[in-house]
Amino acid sequence: MKLSYKLYPFQQATEGKKSVGDIIILHGLFGSSKNWVTVAKTLSAFGSVYTLDQRNHGDSPHSDEHSIKLMSEDLEEFLTDHKIQNPILLGHSMGGLVAMYFDFTHPSFLKELIIQDIAPRSYPFAYENEIQSMSFPLQGFSSRTDIDAEMTKYLPDTFIRQFLLMSLERMDSGEYRWKLNVAGLNRARRVFESIFSESVSSDTKTLFLIGGKSEYITKDDLVLIEKKFPNLLVKIIPDGGHYIHFTHQKEYLQILGEEFSLIS
């Protein structure tokens, strides 16, 4: 599948500064490249940054099939089409699962792997409220505010609603539609199950960025991560949750900046 993407070319801040190479960012479930503009612009000081819309998200095509394996194959097709070799791959949540799967199935291909707040294991599809908040008919709604008010009936969390609303598009007709393939994602409720075999591991240089208050990472997960990725650095933002690239952006970008400064 041909994925939509945004490119942020390498911005050479000082004369003679070399690029660390291409940086690829994979968003999480219900996200898109739009969630990563600030991060991508900042990281372009180190190399060219590509923010991808994964299948059924953003401006990329919709499909009845949605799996980590297929998203990894989409990524492989993107890298081949753009002749990208040895990139740095950053993945958040669902994007992190795709990034790890790609790394496990493409040994020694990545220059570095960066995973945000997800572990190499199965997860339940615990997004019933999110799906319901995007499943009511949008005909007759004349503003985003009215749609947000209707969504509140299913999803009280303001932060998550505002996150979802980034994928709401107003068409030329004045009507609204979701860029997300809501029905397709709803049918893919086993997308986070049985992805990784117990025996798989990776020698890729790997950085895990974790929110200290996140519900996605347990103490057992930290043990599993160390087992799967022996060439590992773990950074925890103590007060952060699952969306530390947004809620704790300063600390998040500082950690990445320090990491990229060490890459030759």
PDB file of N, CA and C in Angstrom, residues 94-155:
ATOM      1  N   MET A  94       0.739   1.786  18.736  1.00  0.00           N
ATOM      2  CA  MET A  94       0.595   0.891  17.593  1.00  0.00           C
ATOM      3  C   MET A  94       1.793   1.026  16.655  1.00  0.00           C
ATOM      4  N   GLY A  95       2.247   2.253  16.442  1.00  0.00           N
ATOM      5  CA  GLY A  95       3.423   2.470  15.600  1.00  0.00           C
ATOM      6  C   GLY A  95       4.671   1.838  16.181  1.00  0.00           C
ATOM      7  N   GLY A  96       4.742   1.778  17.514  1.00  0.00           N
ATOM      8  CA  GLY A  96       5.867   1.108  18.160  1.00  0.00           C
ATOM      9  C   GLY A  96       5.836  -0.392  17.943  1.00  0.00           C
ATOM     10  N   LEU A  97       4.640  -0.984  17.949  1.00  0.00           N
ATOM     11  CA  LEU A  97       4.510  -2.412  17.667  1.00  0.00           C
ATOM     12  C   LEU A  97       4.927  -2.704  16.227  1.00  0.00           C
ATOM     13  N   VAL A  98       4.513  -1.833  15.305  1.00  0.00           N
ATOM     14  CA  VAL A  98       4.926  -1.991  13.908  1.00  0.00           C
ATOM     15  C   VAL A  98       6.439  -1.874  13.788  1.00  0.00           C
ATOM     16  N   ALA A  99       7.008  -0.886  14.469  1.00  0.00           N
ATOM     17  CA  ALA A  99       8.456  -0.664  14.397  1.00  0.00           C
ATOM     18  C   ALA A  99       9.227  -1.866  14.935  1.00  0.00           C
ATOM     19  N   MET A 100       8.780  -2.436  16.055  1.00  0.00           N
ATOM     20  CA  MET A 100       9.462  -3.605  16.612  1.00  0.00           C
ATOM     21  C   MET A 100       9.315  -4.810  15.693  1.00  0.00           C
ATOM     22  N   TYR A 101       8.115  -5.004  15.157  1.00  0.00           N
ATOM     23  CA  TYR A 101       7.903  -6.124  14.223  1.00  0.00           C
ATOM     24  C   TYR A 101       8.822  -5.978  13.012  1.00  0.00           C
ATOM     25  N   PHE A 102       8.913  -4.764  12.478  1.00  0.00           N
ATOM     26  CA  PHE A 102       9.784  -4.531  11.325  1.00  0.00           C
ATOM     27  C   PHE A 102      11.229  -4.839  11.693  1.00  0.00           C
ATOM     28  N   ASP A 103      11.662  -4.394  12.858  1.00  0.00           N
ATOM     29  CA  ASP A 103      13.043  -4.627  13.287  1.00  0.00           C
ATOM     30  C   ASP A 103      13.320  -6.113  13.450  1.00  0.00           C
ATOM     31  N   PHE A 104      12.407  -6.837  14.069  1.00  0.00           N
ATOM     32  CA  PHE A 104      12.596  -8.278  14.268  1.00  0.00           C
ATOM     33  C   PHE A 104      12.674  -9.030  12.934  1.00  0.00           C
ATOM     34  N   THR A 105      11.952  -8.557  11.934  1.00  0.00           N
ATOM     35  CA  THR A 105      11.893  -9.250  10.643  1.00  0.00           C
ATOM     36  C   THR A 105      12.894  -8.693   9.625  1.00  0.00           C
ATOM     37  N   HIS A 106      13.629  -7.641  10.014  1.00  0.00           N
ATOM     38  CA  HIS A 106      14.659  -7.048   9.151  1.00  0.00           C
ATOM     39  C   HIS A 106      15.928  -6.809   9.973  1.00  0.00           C
ATOM     40  N   PRO A 107      16.589  -7.880  10.403  1.00  0.00           N
ATOM     41  CA  PRO A 107      17.765  -7.740  11.268  1.00  0.00           C
ATOM     42  C   PRO A 107      18.844  -6.856  10.632  1.00  0.00           C
ATOM     43  N   SER A 108      19.434  -5.991  11.449  1.00  0.00           N
ATOM     44  CA  SER A 108      20.575  -5.144  11.054  1.00  0.00           C
ATOM     45  C   SER A 108      20.210  -4.089  10.010  1.00  0.00           C
ATOM     46  N   PHE A 109      18.925  -3.879   9.743  1.00  0.00           N
ATOM     47  CA  PHE A 109      18.533  -2.884   8.746  1.00  0.00           C
ATOM     48  C   PHE A 109      18.486  -1.478   9.328  1.00  0.00           C
ATOM     49  N   LEU A 110      18.010  -1.351  10.554  1.00  0.00           N
ATOM     50  CA  LEU A 110      17.834  -0.039  11.156  1.00  0.00           C
ATOM     51  C   LEU A 110      19.123   0.479  11.778  1.00  0.00           C
ATOM     52  N   LYS A 111      19.342   1.775  11.684  1.00  0.00           N
ATOM     53  CA  LYS A 111      20.444   2.402  12.404  1.00  0.00           C
ATOM     54  C   LYS A 111      20.129   2.449  13.892  1.00  0.00           C
ATOM     55  N   GLU A 112      18.895   2.760  14.206  1.00  0.00           N
ATOM     56  CA  GLU A 112      18.459   2.785  15.605  1.00  0.00           C
ATOM     57  C   GLU A 112      16.947   2.641  15.652  1.00  0.00           C
ATOM     58  N   LEU A 113      16.469   2.060  16.744  1.00  0.00           N
ATOM     59  CA  LEU A 113      15.043   1.874  16.990  1.00  0.00           C
ATOM     60  C   LEU A 113      14.664   2.675  18.227  1.00  0.00           C
ATOM     61  N   ILE A 114      13.609   3.477  18.108  1.00  0.00           N
ATOM     62  CA  ILE A 114      13.112   4.253  19.241  1.00  0.00           C
ATOM     63  C   ILE A 114      11.635   3.894  19.437  1.00  0.00           C
ATOM     64  N   ILE A 115      11.320   3.399  20.625  1.00  0.00           N
ATOM     65  CA  ILE A 115       9.966   2.944  20.911  1.00  0.00           C
ATOM     66  C   ILE A 115       9.389   3.776  22.048  1.00  0.00           C
ATOM     67  N   GLN A 116       8.190   4.296  21.833  1.00  0.00           N
ATOM     68  CA  GLN A 116       7.525   5.107  22.850  1.00  0.00           C
ATOM     69  C   GLN A 116       6.361   4.368  23.476  1.00  0.00           C
ATOM     70  N   ASP A 117       6.554   3.991  24.733  1.00  0.00           N
ATOM     71  CA  ASP A 117       5.488   3.577  25.640  1.00  0.00           C
ATOM     72  C   ASP A 117       4.646   2.411  25.148  1.00  0.00           C
ATOM     73  N   ILE A 118       5.304   1.373  24.693  1.00  0.00           N
ATOM     74  CA  ILE A 118       4.633   0.131  24.323  1.00  0.00           C
ATOM     75  C   ILE A 118       5.636  -1.003  24.454  1.00  0.00           C
ATOM     76  N   ALA A 119       5.184  -2.187  24.778  1.00  0.00           N
ATOM     77  CA  ALA A 119       6.070  -3.338  24.974  1.00  0.00           C
ATOM     78  C   ALA A 119       5.832  -4.378  23.887  1.00  0.00           C
ATOM     79  N   PRO A 120       6.812  -5.261  23.645  1.00  0.00           N
ATOM     80  CA  PRO A 120       6.667  -6.292  22.607  1.00  0.00           C
ATOM     81  C   PRO A 120       5.838  -7.484  23.088  1.00  0.00           C
ATOM     82  N   ARG A 121       4.536  -7.221  23.275  1.00  0.00           N
ATOM     83  CA  ARG A 121       3.612  -8.256  23.742  1.00  0.00           C
ATOM     84  C   ARG A 121       2.212  -7.962  23.205  1.00  0.00           C
ATOM     85  N   SER A 122       1.270  -8.835  23.534  1.00  0.00           N
ATOM     86  CA  SER A 122      -0.123  -8.631  23.147  1.00  0.00           C
ATOM     87  C   SER A 122      -0.790  -7.599  24.047  1.00  0.00           C
ATOM     88  N   TYR A 123      -1.726  -6.872  23.452  1.00  0.00           N
ATOM     89  CA  TYR A 123      -2.529  -5.903  24.205  1.00  0.00           C
ATOM     90  C   TYR A 123      -4.000  -6.105  23.841  1.00  0.00           C
ATOM     91  N   PRO A 124      -4.904  -5.852  24.785  1.00  0.00           N
ATOM     92  CA  PRO A 124      -6.336  -5.912  24.451  1.00  0.00           C
ATOM     93  C   PRO A 124      -6.741  -4.691  23.631  1.00  0.00           C
ATOM     94  N   PHE A 125      -7.797  -4.830  22.864  1.00  0.00           N
ATOM     95  CA  PHE A 125      -8.355  -3.699  22.118  1.00  0.00           C
ATOM     96  C   PHE A 125      -9.347  -2.998  23.046  1.00  0.00           C
ATOM     97  N   ALA A 126      -8.847  -2.072  23.864  1.00  0.00           N
ATOM     98  CA  ALA A 126      -9.656  -1.446  24.908  1.00  0.00           C
ATOM     99  C   ALA A 126     -10.070  -0.039  24.496  1.00  0.00           C
ATOM    100  N   TYR A 127     -10.733   0.041  23.348  1.00  0.00           N
ATOM    101  CA  TYR A 127     -11.056   1.356  22.782  1.00  0.00           C
ATOM    102  C   TYR A 127     -12.523   1.453  22.372  1.00  0.00           C
ATOM    103  N   GLU A 128     -13.386   0.790  23.147  1.00  0.00           N
ATOM    104  CA  GLU A 128     -14.812   0.802  22.833  1.00  0.00           C
ATOM    105  C   GLU A 128     -15.385   2.220  22.856  1.00  0.00           C
ATOM    106  N   ASN A 129     -14.998   3.005  23.847  1.00  0.00           N
ATOM    107  CA  ASN A 129     -15.526   4.367  23.951  1.00  0.00           C
ATOM    108  C   ASN A 129     -15.076   5.229  22.773  1.00  0.00           C
ATOM    109  N   GLU A 130     -13.821   5.065  22.367  1.00  0.00           N
ATOM    110  CA  GLU A 130     -13.321   5.833  21.227  1.00  0.00           C
ATOM    111  C   GLU A 130     -14.085   5.478  19.951  1.00  0.00           C
ATOM    112  N   ILE A 131     -14.289   4.186  19.740  1.00  0.00           N
ATOM    113  CA  ILE A 131     -15.027   3.744  18.543  1.00  0.00           C
ATOM    114  C   ILE A 131     -16.454   4.288  18.559  1.00  0.00           C
ATOM    115  N   GLN A 132     -17.140   4.174  19.695  1.00  0.00           N
ATOM    116  CA  GLN A 132     -18.513   4.659  19.777  1.00  0.00           C
ATOM    117  C   GLN A 132     -18.601   6.160  19.545  1.00  0.00           C
ATOM    118  N   SER A 133     -17.596   6.900  20.034  1.00  0.00           N
ATOM    119  CA  SER A 133     -17.631   8.358  19.896  1.00  0.00           C
ATOM    120  C   SER A 133     -17.439   8.810  18.452  1.00  0.00           C
ATOM    121  N   MET A 134     -17.014   7.894  17.574  1.00  0.00           N
ATOM    122  CA  MET A 134     -16.826   8.245  16.161  1.00  0.00           C
ATOM    123  C   MET A 134     -17.789   7.487  15.248  1.00  0.00           C
ATOM    124  N   SER A 135     -18.761   6.799  15.832  1.00  0.00           N
ATOM    125  CA  SER A 135     -19.629   5.921  15.031  1.00  0.00           C
ATOM    126  C   SER A 135     -21.030   6.475  14.786  1.00  0.00           C
ATOM    127  N   PHE A 136     -21.376   7.574  15.417  1.00  0.00           N
ATOM    128  CA  PHE A 136     -22.713   8.129  15.169  1.00  0.00           C
ATOM    129  C   PHE A 136     -22.707   8.903  13.841  1.00  0.00           C
ATOM    130  N   PRO A 137     -23.868   9.000  13.163  1.00  0.00           N
ATOM    131  CA  PRO A 137     -23.924   9.700  11.871  1.00  0.00           C
ATOM    132  C   PRO A 137     -23.562  11.177  12.026  1.00  0.00           C
ATOM    133  N   LEU A 138     -22.782  11.684  11.077  1.00  0.00           N
ATOM    134  CA  LEU A 138     -22.342  13.078  11.133  1.00  0.00           C
ATOM    135  C   LEU A 138     -23.230  14.012  10.316  1.00  0.00           C
ATOM    136  N   GLN A 139     -24.181  13.458   9.579  1.00  0.00           N
ATOM    137  CA  GLN A 139     -25.082  14.299   8.803  1.00  0.00           C
ATOM    138  C   GLN A 139     -25.868  15.223   9.734  1.00  0.00           C
ATOM    139  N   GLY A 140     -25.962  16.477   9.336  1.00  0.00           N
ATOM    140  CA  GLY A 140     -26.729  17.441  10.108  1.00  0.00           C
ATOM    141  C   GLY A 140     -25.912  18.252  11.086  1.00  0.00           C
ATOM    142  N   PHE A 141     -24.687  17.831  11.346  1.00  0.00           N
ATOM    143  CA  PHE A 141     -23.822  18.610  12.235  1.00  0.00           C
ATOM    144  C   PHE A 141     -23.162  19.738  11.442  1.00  0.00           C
ATOM    145  N   SER A 142     -23.194  20.940  11.997  1.00  0.00           N
ATOM    146  CA  SER A 142     -22.671  22.106  11.280  1.00  0.00           C
ATOM    147  C   SER A 142     -21.390  22.658  11.871  1.00  0.00           C
ATOM    148  N   SER A 143     -20.909  22.073  12.957  1.00  0.00           N
ATOM    149  CA  SER A 143     -19.675  22.571  13.564  1.00  0.00           C
ATOM    150  C   SER A 143     -18.960  21.452  14.305  1.00  0.00           C
ATOM    151  N   ARG A 144     -17.668  21.623  14.467  1.00  0.00           N
ATOM    152  CA  ARG A 144     -16.860  20.678  15.230  1.00  0.00           C
ATOM    153  C   ARG A 144     -17.278  20.698  16.699  1.00  0.00           C
ATOM    154  N   THR A 145     -17.692  21.869  17.175  1.00  0.00           N
ATOM    155  CA  THR A 145     -18.117  21.995  18.568  1.00  0.00           C
ATOM    156  C   THR A 145     -19.325  21.113  18.853  1.00  0.00           C
ATOM    157  N   ASP A 146     -20.269  21.091  17.917  1.00  0.00           N
ATOM    158  CA  ASP A 146     -21.456  20.250  18.094  1.00  0.00           C
ATOM    159  C   ASP A 146     -21.104  18.769  18.057  1.00  0.00           C
ATOM    160  N   ILE A 147     -20.172  18.417  17.172  1.00  0.00           N
ATOM    161  CA  ILE A 147     -19.741  17.021  17.093  1.00  0.00           C
ATOM    162  C   ILE A 147     -19.022  16.629  18.378  1.00  0.00           C
ATOM    163  N   ASP A 148     -18.177  17.513  18.879  1.00  0.00           N
ATOM    164  CA  ASP A 148     -17.468  17.255  20.141  1.00  0.00           C
ATOM    165  C   ASP A 148     -18.458  17.050  21.280  1.00  0.00           C
ATOM    166  N   ALA A 149     -19.513  17.862  21.306  1.00  0.00           N
ATOM    167  CA  ALA A 149     -20.518  17.724  22.360  1.00  0.00           C
ATOM    168  C   ALA A 149     -21.206  16.369  22.290  1.00  0.00           C
ATOM    169  N   GLU A 150     -21.495  15.890  21.077  1.00  0.00           N
ATOM    170  CA  GLU A 150     -22.101  14.562  20.923  1.00  0.00           C
ATOM    171  C   GLU A 150     -21.123  13.466  21.327  1.00  0.00           C
ATOM    172  N   MET A 151     -19.855  13.636  20.983  1.00  0.00           N
ATOM    173  CA  MET A 151     -18.839  12.652  21.352  1.00  0.00           C
ATOM    174  C   MET A 151     -18.702  12.506  22.856  1.00  0.00           C
ATOM    175  N   THR A 152     -18.960  13.600  23.595  1.00  0.00           N
ATOM    176  CA  THR A 152     -18.822  13.588  25.047  1.00  0.00           C
ATOM    177  C   THR A 152     -19.734  12.555  25.703  1.00  0.00           C
ATOM    178  N   LYS A 153     -20.844  12.240  25.041  1.00  0.00           N
ATOM    179  CA  LYS A 153     -21.774  11.242  25.572  1.00  0.00           C
ATOM    180  C   LYS A 153     -21.112   9.867  25.672  1.00  0.00           C
ATOM    181  N   TYR A 154     -20.157   9.606  24.812  1.00  0.00           N
ATOM    182  CA  TYR A 154     -19.482   8.303  24.755  1.00  0.00           C
ATOM    183  C   TYR A 154     -18.070   8.357  25.346  1.00  0.00           C
ATOM    184  N   LEU A 155     -17.455   9.554  25.270  1.00  0.00           N
ATOM    185  CA  LEU A 155     -16.044   9.682  25.638  1.00  0.00           C
ATOM    186  C   LEU A 155     -15.841  10.974  26.438  1.00  0.00           C
TER     187      LEU A 155
END
